[in-house]
Amino acid sequence: MHEYPPSLMGPIIGMSPDKKADSPGSQGMCGAGTLPEAESASSPLATSLDRIGPSGAVSRSRLEPEDDELTNLNWLHENLLQNFTLGDAQSCSGPLFDIEGSVGSPRGHSLSSSSSSVSSGSPGSERDPLKSKPPFSFSLLIYMAIEQSPSKSLPVKDIYGWILEHFPYFSSAPTGWKNSVRHNLSLNKCFRKVERGLGKANGKGSLWCVHPEFRPTLMQALKKQHFPSAQAFCTPPASPPSASSPPCHLFSLEQGYSLKECDFDAATAMMLLKSASEQNIDPYEQEGPIDLSRRDLVVVSRDPKQDHNYSSVPVSPSQQQTTGSSAPTHGQQERAGLANGSHPPLKRARHESKPDVDDELKEAAGSLLHLAGIRTSLGATRRKSRKLDRK
DNA sequence: CCTCCTGTAAACAGAC
DNA sequence: TGTCTGTTTACAGGAG
């Protein structure tokens, strides 16, 4: 049985119907939402949005690294991953992992029938990475998008943009994926809605951010999700890959990034590390606004207990531990249970076994550090400064 | 076979 | 009014 963290599993989800109660009127603490929109009047999220075209098209790829983004995926991609591209990756030979994991896609069905489903194509046939379906679930895509944003929060539109930018596959996919994204945001507990200041004056909708409590989970899921089949080829994080003896399996990202999947895993580790370090300063654990650097954001629903559920049945923490047995229908149990955090006992327990997660985090972080130190001194430096910034 | 997770479609309401 | 956003329900398919 795979160990997808329950929280990541499906309707891991986060917002509960209570969410509705959260809406404008009852946004509780955040409702006030009227944060001093310190931001450039034009955009509360200027730091992140200003790089995004009006149409939502993100032009972040050419991103000039921002101090603010020291820990986000941008630098990771740019520095860590790209280094791989420029580095020995090219000299590597071996199975080319397309984005779908040609060696065995974890998930068979493609996003859409129209997709240039690599899996359906004969080997060797058009395996255009740019058109391949990402090996990540929407949850992870969203997660990455949010995490890589300077403010650690993005409006759906920007999430779309990020996904489109990094996974061109979606640009040619039916728009249904957007629905899926929204669906995920709403359902997935890992994501929390944040109210923008100025009463949405700067755009529709709210900002979405990752619930800190689920970061490790997401990290883990990310780590596990990208190439399940590839793990067999990869050296476990425990043994930090050295520059000289890393498994050489190429993994081509849509953007043209080419990296060894093991390295990619290391990238994940990067995130893990970052995540771990950020846990202590997570906005959610603060009394104030969610973002350390941005006080213009207000958590719409920050209570981890304020779980999402389809059935509108509030679940108390204690219930979360024991529920899962009194579910109506299969489907509903599935959803209500996961959605509202009342994961089935087993899963719930798994999710709560933080020590395990921590170990994983540490383990991954360990290899990550090696990689960071060896391959991306810049990244390390940035992360460091980022940390300082946060303080 | 069953359960769970994920993706997709669709309906609907509210906000802009 | 049309579009976007957010929520919810339902269902299908794959994996464990």
mmCIF file of C-alpha atoms in Angstrom, chain A:
data_model
loop_
_atom_site.group_PDB
_atom_site.id
_atom_site.type_symbol
_atom_site.label_atom_id
_atom_site.label_comp_id
_atom_site.label_asym_id
_atom_site.label_seq_id
_atom_site.Cartn_x
_atom_site.Cartn_y
_atom_site.Cartn_z
ATOM 1 C CA MET A 1 0.000 0.000 0.000
ATOM 2 C CA HIS A 2 1.362 3.271 -0.892
ATOM 3 C CA GLU A 3 1.861 5.695 1.811
ATOM 4 C CA TYR A 4 0.401 8.740 0.392
ATOM 5 C CA PRO A 5 -0.155 10.853 3.298
ATOM 6 C CA PRO A 6 -3.764 10.856 4.013
ATOM 7 C CA SER A 7 -3.842 14.493 3.905
ATOM 8 C CA LEU A 8 -2.699 14.376 0.433
ATOM 9 C CA MET A 9 -5.023 11.835 -0.523
ATOM 10 C CA GLY A 10 -7.675 13.090 -2.421
ATOM 11 C CA PRO A 11 -9.958 15.217 -0.778
ATOM 12 C CA ILE A 12 -7.444 15.806 1.701
ATOM 13 C CA ILE A 13 -8.753 18.703 1.635
ATOM 14 C CA GLY A 14 -9.144 21.543 3.478
ATOM 15 C CA MET A 15 -11.975 23.733 3.353
ATOM 16 C CA SER A 16 -15.029 22.596 4.828
ATOM 17 C CA PRO A 17 -18.424 23.678 4.152
ATOM 18 C CA ASP A 18 -17.724 25.736 7.099
ATOM 19 C CA LYS A 19 -15.760 27.495 4.624
ATOM 20 C CA LYS A 20 -18.902 28.950 3.533
ATOM 21 C CA ALA A 21 -19.338 30.346 6.876
ATOM 22 C CA ASP A 22 -15.967 31.764 6.356
ATOM 23 C CA SER A 23 -17.032 33.737 3.515
ATOM 24 C CA PRO A 24 -16.834 37.389 3.616
ATOM 25 C CA GLY A 25 -19.107 37.909 6.436
ATOM 26 C CA SER A 26 -17.711 35.416 8.758
ATOM 27 C CA GLN A 27 -14.173 35.439 7.950
ATOM 28 C CA GLY A 28 -13.504 35.638 11.501
ATOM 29 C CA MET A 29 -10.165 36.827 12.355
ATOM 30 C CA CYS A 30 -9.346 37.400 8.903
ATOM 31 C CA GLY A 31 -12.566 38.466 7.794
ATOM 32 C CA ALA A 32 -11.507 41.778 8.633
ATOM 33 C CA GLY A 33 -9.300 41.060 5.848
ATOM 34 C CA THR A 34 -8.610 44.550 5.659
ATOM 35 C CA LEU A 35 -5.087 44.398 6.018
ATOM 36 C CA PRO A 36 -3.152 47.365 5.427
ATOM 37 C CA GLU A 37 -2.592 46.665 1.920
ATOM 38 C CA ALA A 38 0.871 47.733 2.192
ATOM 39 C CA GLU A 39 1.164 46.494 -1.213
ATOM 40 C CA SER A 40 1.482 48.488 -4.155
ATOM 41 C CA ALA A 41 -1.884 49.831 -4.607
ATOM 42 C CA SER A 42 -2.116 47.997 -7.786
ATOM 43 C CA SER A 43 -1.691 44.642 -6.373
ATOM 44 C CA PRO A 44 -1.698 43.221 -2.973
ATOM 45 C CA LEU A 45 0.505 40.603 -4.297
ATOM 46 C CA ALA A 46 2.678 42.747 -6.281
ATOM 47 C CA THR A 47 5.658 40.782 -5.379
ATOM 48 C CA SER A 48 4.256 37.820 -7.017
ATOM 49 C CA LEU A 49 1.713 39.137 -9.299
ATOM 50 C CA ASP A 50 3.593 41.840 -10.858
ATOM 51 C CA ARG A 51 5.413 39.271 -12.684
ATOM 52 C CA ILE A 52 2.316 37.792 -13.922
ATOM 53 C CA GLY A 53 0.728 39.162 -16.919
ATOM 54 C CA PRO A 54 -2.717 40.499 -16.805
ATOM 55 C CA SER A 55 -3.924 37.431 -18.473
ATOM 56 C CA GLY A 56 -2.509 35.416 -15.753
ATOM 57 C CA ALA A 57 0.317 34.342 -17.865
ATOM 58 C CA VAL A 58 3.260 34.013 -15.690
ATOM 59 C CA SER A 59 6.502 35.199 -16.940
ATOM 60 C CA ARG A 60 8.395 33.935 -14.065
ATOM 61 C CA SER A 61 10.598 31.629 -15.884
ATOM 62 C CA ARG A 62 12.899 34.370 -16.683
ATOM 63 C CA LEU A 63 12.615 35.204 -13.181
ATOM 64 C CA GLU A 64 15.185 37.235 -11.731
ATOM 65 C CA PRO A 65 15.831 35.656 -8.437
ATOM 66 C CA GLU A 66 14.377 37.525 -5.639
ATOM 67 C CA ASP A 67 15.650 37.508 -2.213
ATOM 68 C CA ASP A 68 12.198 36.824 -1.243
ATOM 69 C CA GLU A 69 12.105 33.682 -3.135
ATOM 70 C CA LEU A 70 15.127 32.142 -1.734
ATOM 71 C CA THR A 71 13.296 29.195 -0.606
ATOM 72 C CA ASN A 72 10.821 28.798 -3.269
ATOM 73 C CA LEU A 73 10.923 26.561 -6.224
ATOM 74 C CA ASN A 74 12.166 29.174 -8.527
ATOM 75 C CA TRP A 75 15.640 29.177 -7.366
ATOM 76 C CA LEU A 76 15.431 25.539 -6.928
ATOM 77 C CA HIS A 77 14.557 25.061 -10.503
ATOM 78 C CA GLU A 78 16.853 27.672 -11.751
ATOM 79 C CA ASN A 79 19.833 26.900 -9.753
ATOM 80 C CA LEU A 80 19.640 23.429 -8.573
ATOM 81 C CA LEU A 81 17.870 21.823 -11.397
ATOM 82 C CA GLN A 82 19.380 23.847 -14.066
ATOM 83 C CA ASN A 83 22.756 23.158 -12.776
ATOM 84 C CA PHE A 84 21.982 19.615 -13.298
ATOM 85 C CA THR A 85 21.067 20.315 -16.773
ATOM 86 C CA LEU A 86 24.268 22.013 -17.428
ATOM 87 C CA GLY A 87 26.153 19.631 -15.416
ATOM 88 C CA ASP A 88 26.699 15.997 -15.695
ATOM 89 C CA ALA A 89 23.156 15.365 -16.573
ATOM 90 C CA GLN A 90 24.112 15.640 -20.121
ATOM 91 C CA SER A 91 26.721 13.125 -19.759
ATOM 92 C CA CYS A 92 24.362 10.790 -18.216
ATOM 93 C CA SER A 93 22.898 8.042 -20.130
ATOM 94 C CA GLY A 94 20.091 5.825 -19.306
ATOM 95 C CA PRO A 95 16.411 5.690 -19.510
ATOM 96 C CA LEU A 96 14.872 8.943 -20.114
ATOM 97 C CA PHE A 97 12.093 9.576 -17.795
ATOM 98 C CA ASP A 98 9.581 11.586 -19.441
ATOM 99 C CA ILE A 99 7.265 13.469 -17.328
ATOM 100 C CA GLU A 100 4.963 10.596 -17.231
ATOM 101 C CA GLY A 101 7.385 8.158 -16.036
ATOM 102 C CA SER A 102 7.606 6.012 -19.040
ATOM 103 C CA VAL A 103 8.905 3.221 -16.987
ATOM 104 C CA GLY A 104 5.624 2.919 -15.408
ATOM 105 C CA SER A 105 3.389 5.773 -14.992
ATOM 106 C CA PRO A 106 1.900 5.852 -11.585
ATOM 107 C CA ARG A 107 -1.316 6.828 -13.026
ATOM 108 C CA GLY A 108 -2.610 5.596 -16.186
ATOM 109 C CA HIS A 109 -5.299 7.845 -17.191
ATOM 110 C CA SER A 110 -4.467 11.017 -18.730
ATOM 111 C CA LEU A 111 -5.913 14.308 -18.021
ATOM 112 C CA SER A 112 -7.784 14.319 -21.155
ATOM 113 C CA SER A 113 -8.351 12.236 -24.091
ATOM 114 C CA SER A 114 -6.952 14.903 -26.251
ATOM 115 C CA SER A 115 -3.773 14.998 -24.394
ATOM 116 C CA SER A 116 -0.818 13.777 -26.169
ATOM 117 C CA SER A 117 -0.730 11.065 -23.719
ATOM 118 C CA VAL A 118 2.694 9.745 -23.770
ATOM 119 C CA SER A 119 1.661 6.594 -22.198
ATOM 120 C CA SER A 120 -0.622 5.868 -25.021
ATOM 121 C CA GLY A 121 1.926 6.612 -27.584
ATOM 122 C CA SER A 122 4.233 3.991 -28.670
ATOM 123 C CA PRO A 123 7.603 4.132 -27.124
ATOM 124 C CA GLY A 124 9.773 6.432 -28.968
ATOM 125 C CA SER A 125 6.908 8.186 -30.507
ATOM 126 C CA GLU A 126 6.366 11.806 -29.783
ATOM 127 C CA ARG A 127 7.393 12.021 -26.215
ATOM 128 C CA ASP A 128 7.460 15.667 -26.133
ATOM 129 C CA PRO A 129 7.974 16.536 -22.546
ATOM 130 C CA LEU A 130 6.247 19.753 -23.174
ATOM 131 C CA LYS A 131 3.140 17.935 -23.969
ATOM 132 C CA SER A 132 3.355 15.273 -21.414
ATOM 133 C CA LYS A 133 1.188 15.136 -18.474
ATOM 134 C CA PRO A 134 2.998 16.057 -15.330
ATOM 135 C CA PRO A 135 3.672 13.227 -12.974
ATOM 136 C CA PHE A 136 2.314 15.302 -10.210
ATOM 137 C CA SER A 137 -1.138 15.361 -8.924
ATOM 138 C CA PHE A 138 -2.979 18.602 -8.980
ATOM 139 C CA SER A 139 -2.431 18.881 -5.302
ATOM 140 C CA LEU A 140 1.250 18.885 -5.822
ATOM 141 C CA LEU A 141 1.142 21.182 -8.731
ATOM 142 C CA ILE A 142 -0.779 23.626 -6.695
ATOM 143 C CA TYR A 143 1.530 23.137 -3.859
ATOM 144 C CA MET A 144 4.541 23.847 -5.947
ATOM 145 C CA ALA A 145 2.944 26.846 -7.445
ATOM 146 C CA ILE A 146 2.119 28.287 -4.108
ATOM 147 C CA GLU A 147 5.389 27.426 -2.538
ATOM 148 C CA GLN A 148 7.352 29.035 -5.220
ATOM 149 C CA SER A 149 5.543 32.253 -4.914
ATOM 150 C CA PRO A 150 7.236 34.942 -2.893
ATOM 151 C CA SER A 151 4.291 35.430 -0.685
ATOM 152 C CA LYS A 152 3.560 31.764 -0.417
ATOM 153 C CA SER A 153 0.117 32.440 -1.556
ATOM 154 C CA LEU A 154 -1.468 32.810 -4.902
ATOM 155 C CA PRO A 155 -4.807 33.477 -6.390
ATOM 156 C CA VAL A 156 -6.171 30.724 -8.509
ATOM 157 C CA LYS A 157 -5.421 32.608 -11.572
ATOM 158 C CA ASP A 158 -1.792 32.672 -10.796
ATOM 159 C CA ILE A 159 -1.842 29.091 -9.916
ATOM 160 C CA TYR A 160 -3.174 28.480 -13.346
ATOM 161 C CA GLY A 161 -0.454 30.617 -14.695
ATOM 162 C CA TRP A 162 2.236 28.825 -12.855
ATOM 163 C CA ILE A 163 1.002 25.497 -13.960
ATOM 164 C CA LEU A 164 0.743 26.632 -17.497
ATOM 165 C CA GLU A 165 4.153 28.033 -17.442
ATOM 166 C CA HIS A 166 5.798 25.048 -15.947
ATOM 167 C CA PHE A 167 3.649 22.447 -17.519
ATOM 168 C CA PRO A 168 2.746 23.545 -20.987
ATOM 169 C CA TYR A 169 0.917 20.350 -21.258
ATOM 170 C CA PHE A 170 -2.030 22.109 -19.797
ATOM 171 C CA SER A 171 -2.016 24.839 -22.309
ATOM 172 C CA SER A 172 -3.233 22.412 -24.828
ATOM 173 C CA ALA A 173 -5.379 20.447 -22.489
ATOM 174 C CA PRO A 174 -9.041 21.052 -22.127
ATOM 175 C CA THR A 175 -9.851 23.700 -19.639
ATOM 176 C CA GLY A 176 -11.231 21.113 -17.367
ATOM 177 C CA TRP A 177 -7.961 21.068 -15.555
ATOM 178 C CA LYS A 178 -8.727 24.425 -14.126
ATOM 179 C CA ASN A 179 -11.807 23.041 -12.656
ATOM 180 C CA SER A 180 -9.697 20.344 -11.189
ATOM 181 C CA VAL A 181 -7.390 22.888 -9.729
ATOM 182 C CA ARG A 182 -10.184 24.727 -8.112
ATOM 183 C CA HIS A 183 -11.668 21.525 -7.033
ATOM 184 C CA ASN A 184 -8.440 20.645 -5.359
ATOM 185 C CA LEU A 185 -8.085 23.952 -3.705
ATOM 186 C CA SER A 186 -11.492 23.720 -2.269
ATOM 187 C CA LEU A 187 -11.307 20.174 -1.239
ATOM 188 C CA ASN A 188 -7.773 19.722 -0.301
ATOM 189 C CA LYS A 189 -7.015 20.383 3.272
ATOM 190 C CA CYS A 190 -3.547 21.243 2.362
ATOM 191 C CA PHE A 191 -4.684 24.475 0.948
ATOM 192 C CA ARG A 192 -6.108 27.347 2.745
ATOM 193 C CA LYS A 193 -7.855 30.313 1.513
ATOM 194 C CA VAL A 194 -6.508 33.639 2.432
ATOM 195 C CA GLU A 195 -8.324 36.825 2.118
ATOM 196 C CA ARG A 196 -6.699 39.584 0.231
ATOM 197 C CA GLY A 197 -6.733 42.950 1.705
ATOM 198 C CA LEU A 198 -8.775 45.770 0.424
ATOM 199 C CA GLY A 199 -11.742 43.608 0.032
ATOM 200 C CA LYS A 200 -10.670 41.927 -3.083
ATOM 201 C CA ALA A 201 -10.270 45.236 -4.679
ATOM 202 C CA ASN A 202 -7.422 43.840 -6.589
ATOM 203 C CA GLY A 203 -9.073 40.974 -8.158
ATOM 204 C CA LYS A 204 -11.519 38.251 -7.785
ATOM 205 C CA GLY A 205 -11.217 35.505 -5.364
ATOM 206 C CA SER A 206 -8.905 34.869 -2.564
ATOM 207 C CA LEU A 207 -5.373 33.872 -2.239
ATOM 208 C CA TRP A 208 -4.514 30.344 -1.538
ATOM 209 C CA CYS A 209 -1.694 29.112 0.506
ATOM 210 C CA VAL A 210 -0.418 25.852 1.802
ATOM 211 C CA HIS A 211 -1.415 24.863 5.215
ATOM 212 C CA PRO A 212 1.805 24.452 7.124
ATOM 213 C CA GLU A 213 0.517 21.429 8.822
ATOM 214 C CA PHE A 214 0.407 19.689 5.551
ATOM 215 C CA ARG A 215 3.653 20.799 4.139
ATOM 216 C CA PRO A 216 5.511 17.758 5.236
ATOM 217 C CA THR A 217 2.747 15.713 3.888
ATOM 218 C CA LEU A 218 2.879 17.414 0.600
ATOM 219 C CA MET A 219 6.567 17.167 0.554
ATOM 220 C CA GLN A 220 6.400 13.549 1.151
ATOM 221 C CA ALA A 221 3.774 13.093 -1.439
ATOM 222 C CA LEU A 222 5.792 15.061 -3.858
ATOM 223 C CA LYS A 223 8.747 13.025 -3.135
ATOM 224 C CA LYS A 224 6.846 9.885 -3.641
ATOM 225 C CA GLN A 225 4.780 10.942 -6.457
ATOM 226 C CA HIS A 226 7.233 11.911 -8.983
ATOM 227 C CA PHE A 227 8.638 8.797 -10.088
ATOM 228 C CA PRO A 228 7.502 5.894 -8.131
ATOM 229 C CA SER A 229 9.017 3.646 -10.625
ATOM 230 C CA ALA A 230 12.124 5.614 -10.666
ATOM 231 C CA GLN A 231 12.894 5.063 -7.072
ATOM 232 C CA ALA A 232 14.170 1.706 -7.913
ATOM 233 C CA PHE A 233 16.844 3.398 -9.863
ATOM 234 C CA CYS A 234 17.647 5.970 -7.387
ATOM 235 C CA THR A 235 19.901 6.008 -4.506
ATOM 236 C CA PRO A 236 17.947 6.624 -1.411
ATOM 237 C CA PRO A 237 18.414 9.953 0.167
ATOM 238 C CA ALA A 238 20.124 8.275 3.006
ATOM 239 C CA SER A 239 23.180 8.016 0.932
ATOM 240 C CA PRO A 240 23.691 11.436 -0.365
ATOM 241 C CA PRO A 241 24.510 11.270 -3.950
ATOM 242 C CA SER A 242 27.890 12.466 -4.693
ATOM 243 C CA ALA A 243 28.740 14.426 -7.704
ATOM 244 C CA SER A 244 30.646 11.541 -8.968
ATOM 245 C CA SER A 245 28.362 8.693 -8.419
ATOM 246 C CA PRO A 246 24.854 9.618 -8.800
ATOM 247 C CA PRO A 247 22.471 7.417 -10.604
ATOM 248 C CA CYS A 248 22.129 8.648 -14.038
ATOM 249 C CA HIS A 249 18.606 8.713 -15.088
ATOM 250 C CA LEU A 250 17.499 11.615 -16.950
ATOM 251 C CA PHE A 251 14.331 13.272 -16.310
ATOM 252 C CA SER A 252 13.155 15.883 -18.619
ATOM 253 C CA LEU A 253 10.889 18.541 -17.439
ATOM 254 C CA GLU A 254 8.573 20.374 -19.637
ATOM 255 C CA GLN A 255 10.548 23.471 -19.393
ATOM 256 C CA GLY A 256 13.394 21.778 -20.908
ATOM 257 C CA TYR A 257 15.029 21.192 -17.695
ATOM 258 C CA SER A 258 16.806 18.048 -17.764
ATOM 259 C CA LEU A 259 17.863 16.462 -14.649
ATOM 260 C CA LYS A 260 18.475 13.195 -13.172
ATOM 261 C CA GLU A 261 15.509 12.030 -11.390
ATOM 262 C CA CYS A 262 17.544 11.375 -8.367
ATOM 263 C CA ASP A 263 18.485 14.918 -8.484
ATOM 264 C CA PHE A 264 14.983 15.833 -8.803
ATOM 265 C CA ASP A 265 14.341 13.893 -5.749
ATOM 266 C CA ALA A 266 16.994 15.903 -4.171
ATOM 267 C CA ALA A 267 15.145 18.905 -5.279
ATOM 268 C CA THR A 268 12.243 17.626 -3.396
ATOM 269 C CA ALA A 269 14.478 17.204 -0.492
ATOM 270 C CA MET A 270 15.315 20.801 -0.862
ATOM 271 C CA MET A 271 11.767 21.547 -0.431
ATOM 272 C CA LEU A 272 11.570 19.259 2.462
ATOM 273 C CA LEU A 273 14.337 21.014 4.133
ATOM 274 C CA LYS A 274 12.845 24.306 3.471
ATOM 275 C CA SER A 275 9.583 23.119 4.688
ATOM 276 C CA ALA A 276 11.011 21.839 7.853
ATOM 277 C CA SER A 277 12.756 25.028 8.523
ATOM 278 C CA GLU A 278 9.748 27.032 7.790
ATOM 279 C CA GLN A 279 7.541 25.143 10.033
ATOM 280 C CA ASN A 280 8.725 27.096 12.900
ATOM 281 C CA ILE A 281 7.816 30.331 11.428
ATOM 282 C CA ASP A 282 4.782 29.425 9.685
ATOM 283 C CA PRO A 283 2.343 32.171 9.337
ATOM 284 C CA TYR A 284 -0.378 29.927 10.448
ATOM 285 C CA GLU A 285 1.223 29.497 13.696
ATOM 286 C CA GLN A 286 1.459 33.097 14.169
ATOM 287 C CA GLU A 287 -1.136 35.231 15.518
ATOM 288 C CA GLY A 288 -0.795 37.724 12.822
ATOM 289 C CA PRO A 289 -1.137 37.666 9.142
ATOM 290 C CA ILE A 290 -0.099 34.581 7.434
ATOM 291 C CA ASP A 291 2.803 35.770 5.598
ATOM 292 C CA LEU A 292 5.862 36.719 7.338
ATOM 293 C CA SER A 293 6.665 39.425 5.018
ATOM 294 C CA ARG A 294 3.263 40.289 3.901
ATOM 295 C CA ARG A 295 0.759 41.560 6.250
ATOM 296 C CA ASP A 296 -1.759 42.057 3.652
ATOM 297 C CA LEU A 297 -2.925 38.582 3.806
ATOM 298 C CA VAL A 298 -5.368 37.214 6.148
ATOM 299 C CA VAL A 299 -6.187 33.671 6.683
ATOM 300 C CA VAL A 300 -9.703 32.981 5.912
ATOM 301 C CA SER A 301 -9.690 29.717 7.587
ATOM 302 C CA ARG A 302 -6.669 28.889 9.505
ATOM 303 C CA ASP A 303 -7.871 26.511 12.039
ATOM 304 C CA PRO A 304 -6.468 23.164 11.190
ATOM 305 C CA LYS A 305 -9.448 21.702 12.821
ATOM 306 C CA GLN A 306 -11.664 23.592 10.629
ATOM 307 C CA ASP A 307 -11.650 20.726 8.347
ATOM 308 C CA HIS A 308 -13.297 20.440 5.152
ATOM 309 C CA ASN A 309 -15.993 17.997 4.635
ATOM 310 C CA TYR A 310 -18.567 17.453 2.114
ATOM 311 C CA SER A 311 -21.206 16.466 4.471
ATOM 312 C CA SER A 312 -21.054 19.551 6.532
ATOM 313 C CA VAL A 313 -20.573 17.456 9.550
ATOM 314 C CA PRO A 314 -18.238 19.202 11.850
ATOM 315 C CA VAL A 315 -15.634 16.923 13.108
ATOM 316 C CA SER A 316 -13.911 17.491 16.311
ATOM 317 C CA PRO A 317 -10.333 16.560 16.757
ATOM 318 C CA SER A 318 -11.330 13.649 18.812
ATOM 319 C CA GLN A 319 -13.773 12.593 16.273
ATOM 320 C CA GLN A 320 -11.154 12.772 13.690
ATOM 321 C CA GLN A 321 -9.391 10.104 15.491
ATOM 322 C CA THR A 322 -12.275 7.821 15.687
ATOM 323 C CA THR A 323 -14.534 8.587 12.891
ATOM 324 C CA GLY A 324 -14.413 6.869 9.678
ATOM 325 C CA SER A 325 -16.541 4.103 10.812
ATOM 326 C CA SER A 326 -19.856 5.739 10.746
ATOM 327 C CA ALA A 327 -19.871 6.827 7.251
ATOM 328 C CA PRO A 328 -22.966 6.830 5.238
ATOM 329 C CA THR A 329 -22.060 5.604 1.887
ATOM 330 C CA HIS A 330 -18.826 4.531 0.568
ATOM 331 C CA GLY A 331 -18.380 7.557 -1.456
ATOM 332 C CA GLN A 332 -19.413 9.837 1.250
ATOM 333 C CA GLN A 333 -17.323 8.213 3.794
ATOM 334 C CA GLU A 334 -14.475 8.494 1.476
ATOM 335 C CA ARG A 335 -15.033 12.091 0.957
ATOM 336 C CA ALA A 336 -16.361 13.164 4.234
ATOM 337 C CA GLY A 337 -13.700 11.256 5.994
ATOM 338 C CA LEU A 338 -10.829 12.535 4.056
ATOM 339 C CA ALA A 339 -12.275 15.799 3.325
ATOM 340 C CA ASN A 340 -12.900 16.823 6.808
ATOM 341 C CA GLY A 341 -9.795 15.435 8.152
ATOM 342 C CA SER A 342 -11.443 12.536 9.758
ATOM 343 C CA HIS A 343 -9.274 10.243 7.874
ATOM 344 C CA PRO A 344 -9.920 6.684 8.436
ATOM 345 C CA PRO A 345 -8.220 5.682 11.610
ATOM 346 C CA LEU A 346 -5.437 3.965 9.877
ATOM 347 C CA LYS A 347 -4.652 6.781 7.619
ATOM 348 C CA ARG A 348 -5.181 9.338 10.166
ATOM 349 C CA ALA A 349 -2.716 7.625 12.324
ATOM 350 C CA ARG A 350 -0.327 7.520 9.512
ATOM 351 C CA HIS A 351 -0.709 11.119 8.942
ATOM 352 C CA GLU A 352 -0.152 11.911 12.511
ATOM 353 C CA SER A 353 2.913 9.896 12.792
ATOM 354 C CA LYS A 354 4.886 13.008 12.469
ATOM 355 C CA PRO A 355 8.044 11.495 13.696
ATOM 356 C CA ASP A 356 8.085 9.407 10.606
ATOM 357 C CA VAL A 357 7.585 12.354 8.467
ATOM 358 C CA ASP A 358 10.210 14.214 10.292
ATOM 359 C CA ASP A 359 12.609 11.444 9.810
ATOM 360 C CA GLU A 360 11.892 11.477 6.204
ATOM 361 C CA LEU A 361 12.327 15.120 6.130
ATOM 362 C CA LYS A 362 15.592 14.911 7.859
ATOM 363 C CA GLU A 363 16.720 12.140 5.694
ATOM 364 C CA ALA A 364 15.811 13.946 2.588
ATOM 365 C CA ALA A 365 17.156 17.124 3.929
ATOM 366 C CA GLY A 366 20.387 15.420 4.576
ATOM 367 C CA SER A 367 20.886 14.420 1.037
ATOM 368 C CA LEU A 368 19.621 17.706 0.067
ATOM 369 C CA LEU A 369 22.188 19.511 2.011
ATOM 370 C CA HIS A 370 24.826 17.588 0.312
ATOM 371 C CA LEU A 371 23.447 18.436 -2.992
ATOM 372 C CA ALA A 372 22.928 21.973 -2.108
ATOM 373 C CA GLY A 373 26.380 22.314 -0.885
ATOM 374 C CA ILE A 374 27.913 20.550 -3.734
ATOM 375 C CA ARG A 375 25.868 21.748 -6.539
ATOM 376 C CA THR A 376 24.123 24.835 -5.602
ATOM 377 C CA SER A 377 26.054 26.978 -3.377
ATOM 378 C CA LEU A 378 23.948 29.776 -4.600
ATOM 379 C CA GLY A 379 20.846 28.098 -3.497
ATOM 380 C CA ALA A 380 22.287 27.413 -0.148
ATOM 381 C CA THR A 381 23.368 30.931 0.204
ATOM 382 C CA ARG A 382 20.043 32.184 -0.750
ATOM 383 C CA ARG A 383 18.240 29.933 1.538
ATOM 384 C CA LYS A 384 20.385 31.114 4.295
ATOM 385 C CA SER A 385 19.731 34.684 3.596
ATOM 386 C CA ARG A 386 16.116 33.894 3.218
ATOM 387 C CA LYS A 387 16.091 32.503 6.642
ATOM 388 C CA LEU A 388 17.659 35.550 7.954
ATOM 389 C CA ASP A 389 15.152 37.619 6.203
ATOM 390 C CA ARG A 390 12.434 35.781 7.881
ATOM 391 C CA LYS A 391 13.872 36.603 11.183
#
